[in-house]
Coordinates of C-alpha atoms in Angstrom, one line a residue:
Chain D
N1 CA 43.1 -9.3 14.4
A2 CA 43.9 -5.8 13.6
G3 CA 47.5 -7.1 11.8
V4 CA 46.4 -8.1 8.4
M5 CA 44.9 -5.3 6.6
Q6 CA 42.5 -6.0 3.8
N7 CA 41.6 -3.0 1.5
P8 CA 39.3 -1.3 0.1
R9 CA 37.4 -1.9 2.9
H10 CA 33.8 -1.5 0.8
L11 CA 34.1 -2.0 -2.7
V12 CA 30.9 -1.0 -5.6
R13 CA 31.6 -2.5 -8.7
R14 CA 28.7 -2.8 -11.6
R15 CA 28.1 -5.8 -13.2
G16 CA 31.1 -6.8 -16.0
Q17 CA 33.6 -4.6 -13.9
E18 CA 36.9 -6.2 -11.8
A19 CA 37.2 -6.4 -8.5
R20 CA 40.4 -6.4 -6.8
L21 CA 40.9 -7.4 -3.4
R22 CA 44.0 -6.9 -1.7
C23 CA 45.3 -8.4 1.5
S24 CA 48.6 -7.9 3.9
P25 CA 49.4 -10.3 6.3
M26 CA 50.2 -10.2 9.6
K27 CA 54.2 -9.6 10.2
G28 CA 55.5 -12.9 10.6
H29 CA 53.1 -15.0 8.6
S30 CA 53.8 -16.3 4.5
H31 CA 50.7 -18.2 4.4
V32 CA 47.3 -16.5 3.0
Y33 CA 43.4 -17.4 3.0
W34 CA 40.6 -16.2 1.7
Y35 CA 37.1 -17.1 2.2
R36 CA 33.6 -15.2 1.5
Q37 CA 30.7 -14.8 3.7
L38 CA 27.5 -14.4 1.8
P39 CA 24.4 -12.5 3.7
E40 CA 23.3 -14.5 7.1
E41 CA 25.6 -17.2 6.6
G42 CA 28.9 -18.6 7.7
L43 CA 32.5 -18.9 6.1
K44 CA 33.5 -20.8 2.7
F45 CA 37.2 -21.2 2.5
M46 CA 38.0 -20.2 -0.8
V47 CA 41.8 -20.5 -1.5
Y48 CA 45.2 -20.9 0.3
L49 CA 48.3 -19.6 -0.9
Q50 CA 51.6 -18.8 0.2
K51 CA 54.6 -16.5 -1.6
E52 CA 54.3 -17.6 -4.8
N53 CA 52.1 -20.8 -4.8
I54 CA 48.9 -21.7 -4.4
I55 CA 48.4 -24.3 -2.3
D56 CA 44.8 -25.4 -2.0
E57 CA 42.3 -23.8 -4.3
S58 CA 39.6 -26.5 -4.1
G59 CA 37.1 -23.7 -3.3
M60 CA 37.3 -21.0 -5.7
P61 CA 34.4 -20.9 -8.2
K62 CA 35.9 -22.4 -11.5
E63 CA 35.9 -19.0 -13.5
R64 CA 35.9 -15.2 -13.4
F65 CA 37.9 -15.5 -9.7
S66 CA 41.9 -15.6 -9.7
A67 CA 43.6 -15.0 -6.2
E68 CA 47.9 -14.7 -6.4
F69 CA 50.7 -14.0 -3.8
P70 CA 52.6 -12.6 -5.2
K71 CA 56.9 -12.7 -4.4
E72 CA 56.2 -8.8 -2.9
G73 CA 53.1 -6.7 -2.4
P74 CA 50.1 -8.4 -1.0
S75 CA 48.1 -11.1 -2.1
I76 CA 45.0 -9.4 -4.5
L77 CA 41.6 -11.8 -5.0
R78 CA 40.6 -10.7 -8.1
I79 CA 36.9 -11.1 -9.7
Q80 CA 36.7 -10.9 -13.8
Q81 CA 33.3 -9.7 -14.7
V82 CA 31.4 -9.5 -11.7
V83 CA 27.7 -10.1 -11.0
R84 CA 24.9 -9.7 -8.5
G85 CA 25.7 -12.6 -6.8
D86 CA 29.0 -11.9 -5.6
S87 CA 28.1 -8.8 -3.4
A88 CA 29.4 -10.7 -0.5
A89 CA 32.1 -10.1 2.3
Y90 CA 35.2 -11.6 1.0
F91 CA 37.8 -11.9 4.2
C92 CA 41.5 -12.9 4.4
A93 CA 43.0 -14.7 6.9
S94 CA 46.6 -15.0 7.7
S95 CA 49.4 -17.5 9.4
P96 CA 53.1 -18.6 9.9
P97 CA 53.9 -21.7 7.8
P98 CA 52.1 -24.9 9.1
G99 CA 52.8 -26.4 12.5
R100 CA 50.9 -27.8 15.8
N101 CA 50.1 -23.8 17.2
T102 CA 49.5 -21.9 13.5
E103 CA 46.3 -20.2 14.5
A104 CA 44.7 -17.8 11.5
F105 CA 43.8 -14.5 12.2
F106 CA 41.2 -12.8 10.0
G107 CA 41.3 -9.1 8.6
Q108 CA 38.3 -6.9 8.7
G109 CA 37.0 -7.6 5.7
T110 CA 35.7 -6.2 2.1
R111 CA 32.5 -5.8 1.4
L112 CA 32.1 -5.9 -2.4
T113 CA 28.2 -4.9 -3.7
V114 CA 27.6 -5.4 -7.4
V115 CA 25.1 -3.2 -8.2
Chain Z
Q1 CA 31.4 -35.1 5.4
Q2 CA 33.3 -31.7 5.3
Q3 CA 30.4 -29.9 6.9
V4 CA 30.2 -28.2 10.4
K5 CA 26.7 -28.1 11.7
Q6 CA 25.8 -25.5 14.7
S7 CA 22.9 -25.1 16.2
P8 CA 20.9 -22.7 17.2
Q9 CA 20.5 -20.7 14.4
S10 CA 20.2 -18.1 17.1
L11 CA 20.0 -17.4 20.5
I12 CA 18.7 -15.0 23.4
V13 CA 19.5 -14.9 27.1
Q14 CA 19.8 -12.0 30.0
K15 CA 22.3 -10.6 31.4
G16 CA 24.1 -13.2 33.5
G17 CA 23.1 -16.5 31.5
I18 CA 24.7 -19.2 30.0
P19 CA 24.3 -19.0 26.1
I20 CA 25.6 -23.0 25.0
I21 CA 25.8 -23.2 21.6
N22 CA 26.2 -26.9 19.5
C23 CA 28.4 -27.7 17.1
A24 CA 28.7 -31.1 15.3
Y25 CA 31.2 -32.4 12.5
E26 CA 31.7 -35.5 10.5
N27 CA 35.6 -35.2 9.4
T28 CA 37.1 -37.3 11.5
A29 CA 40.5 -36.1 10.2
F30 CA 39.8 -32.7 11.9
D31 CA 41.8 -32.3 14.8
Y32 CA 41.3 -28.1 15.5
F33 CA 38.0 -26.8 16.8
P34 CA 38.3 -23.3 17.2
W35 CA 35.2 -20.5 18.0
Y36 CA 35.1 -17.3 16.7
Q37 CA 33.4 -14.0 17.5
Q38 CA 32.0 -11.7 15.1
F39 CA 30.6 -8.7 15.2
P40 CA 29.0 -6.9 12.7
G41 CA 30.6 -5.3 9.8
K42 CA 34.2 -6.6 11.3
G43 CA 36.3 -9.6 11.0
P44 CA 36.0 -13.0 13.0
A45 CA 38.1 -12.6 16.2
L46 CA 39.4 -15.8 17.4
L47 CA 38.0 -16.3 20.5
I48 CA 39.7 -20.1 22.6
A49 CA 40.7 -23.1 20.2
I50 CA 40.6 -26.9 21.5
R51 CA 42.0 -30.1 20.3
P52 CA 40.9 -33.5 20.5
D53 CA 43.7 -34.9 23.1
V54 CA 41.4 -32.3 25.8
S55 CA 37.3 -32.4 26.7
E56 CA 37.5 -29.3 28.1
K57 CA 39.1 -26.1 27.7
K58 CA 38.2 -22.7 29.7
E59 CA 39.6 -19.3 29.0
G60 CA 38.0 -16.5 31.5
R61 CA 34.0 -16.9 31.2
F62 CA 34.6 -18.6 27.9
T63 CA 34.3 -23.2 27.6
I64 CA 34.4 -25.4 24.8
S65 CA 33.3 -28.9 25.7
F66 CA 34.7 -31.4 23.3
N67 CA 33.0 -35.5 23.0
K68 CA 35.4 -36.9 20.0
S69 CA 33.6 -40.0 20.5
A70 CA 30.3 -38.3 19.5
K71 CA 32.1 -35.6 17.1
Q72 CA 30.1 -32.7 19.1
F73 CA 31.8 -29.9 20.8
S74 CA 30.3 -27.0 22.5
L75 CA 30.9 -23.5 23.6
H76 CA 29.8 -22.1 26.8
I77 CA 29.8 -18.3 27.8
M78 CA 29.4 -17.5 31.8
D79 CA 28.3 -14.6 33.2
S80 CA 27.0 -13.5 29.6
Q81 CA 27.1 -9.9 29.3
P82 CA 25.2 -7.6 26.5
G83 CA 28.6 -6.9 25.4
D84 CA 28.4 -10.7 24.0
S85 CA 25.9 -9.8 21.4
A86 CA 27.8 -11.2 18.8
T87 CA 27.6 -13.4 15.7
Y88 CA 29.5 -17.3 17.2
F89 CA 31.1 -19.4 14.5
C90 CA 32.5 -22.7 14.6
A91 CA 34.9 -24.1 13.0
A92 CA 36.8 -27.2 12.6
A93 CA 40.9 -27.7 10.3
G94 CA 43.0 -30.6 10.6
G95 CA 46.0 -32.1 8.8
T96 CA 48.6 -29.5 7.6
S97 CA 46.7 -26.2 7.9
Y98 CA 44.8 -24.6 10.3
G99 CA 44.3 -21.7 8.4
K100 CA 42.1 -23.8 5.9
L101 CA 38.6 -24.1 8.0
T102 CA 35.4 -25.1 8.0
F103 CA 32.6 -22.9 9.4
G104 CA 29.7 -23.4 11.2
Q105 CA 26.7 -21.6 9.9
G106 CA 26.9 -18.9 12.8
T107 CA 24.7 -18.6 16.0
I108 CA 23.5 -14.8 16.9
L109 CA 23.3 -14.5 20.4
T110 CA 21.5 -11.5 22.2
V111 CA 22.2 -10.7 25.8
H112 CA 19.6 -8.5 27.4
P113 CA 20.6 -5.8 30.6

């Protein structure tokens, strides 16, 4: 999973600020997935994107959260007006286009702390 | 119906023991069942995965057993080592995207020397 690059690794934001989390997929991977992991819990799916297209955002909170994967550059998960409850580890995974053997590989995560 | 239930929540074994972690699912559309290993401060790393057309898969010291009729699968770690101490997550996916995973709650495994 070293091939999926996430930055920053740690991010501290005050309540009300914006948080931007970046994810560069593995070489050759065109599909990106974002997950959130609250302390002592498993990972929860948020959104699935391919270049310039949101495929599935069924796990995204309705407000303040957005994601994009532009034609050039990394995928961005954006959290506006952060609150304490947004404090969590956010993981990005990438995969090739869907198929029988297309497994996803995770990055190291961004740990967001809202103070 | 989307849940994957994992047990136990934590597990302690001695070196050389065989910890077993169990998972159960409801959604019959799931057809891909991976296990991930996560160390503190790191991302989940794919350990081993199985599809429902086989009942068992072994890779090194790690074995997945799969019971399609019971909708259950489990991870066995043979000859466990202190370096195996980590959190283990089962997951499930189906359809066209194996990257959209439903995770279990995780099992914290401690292997004592």
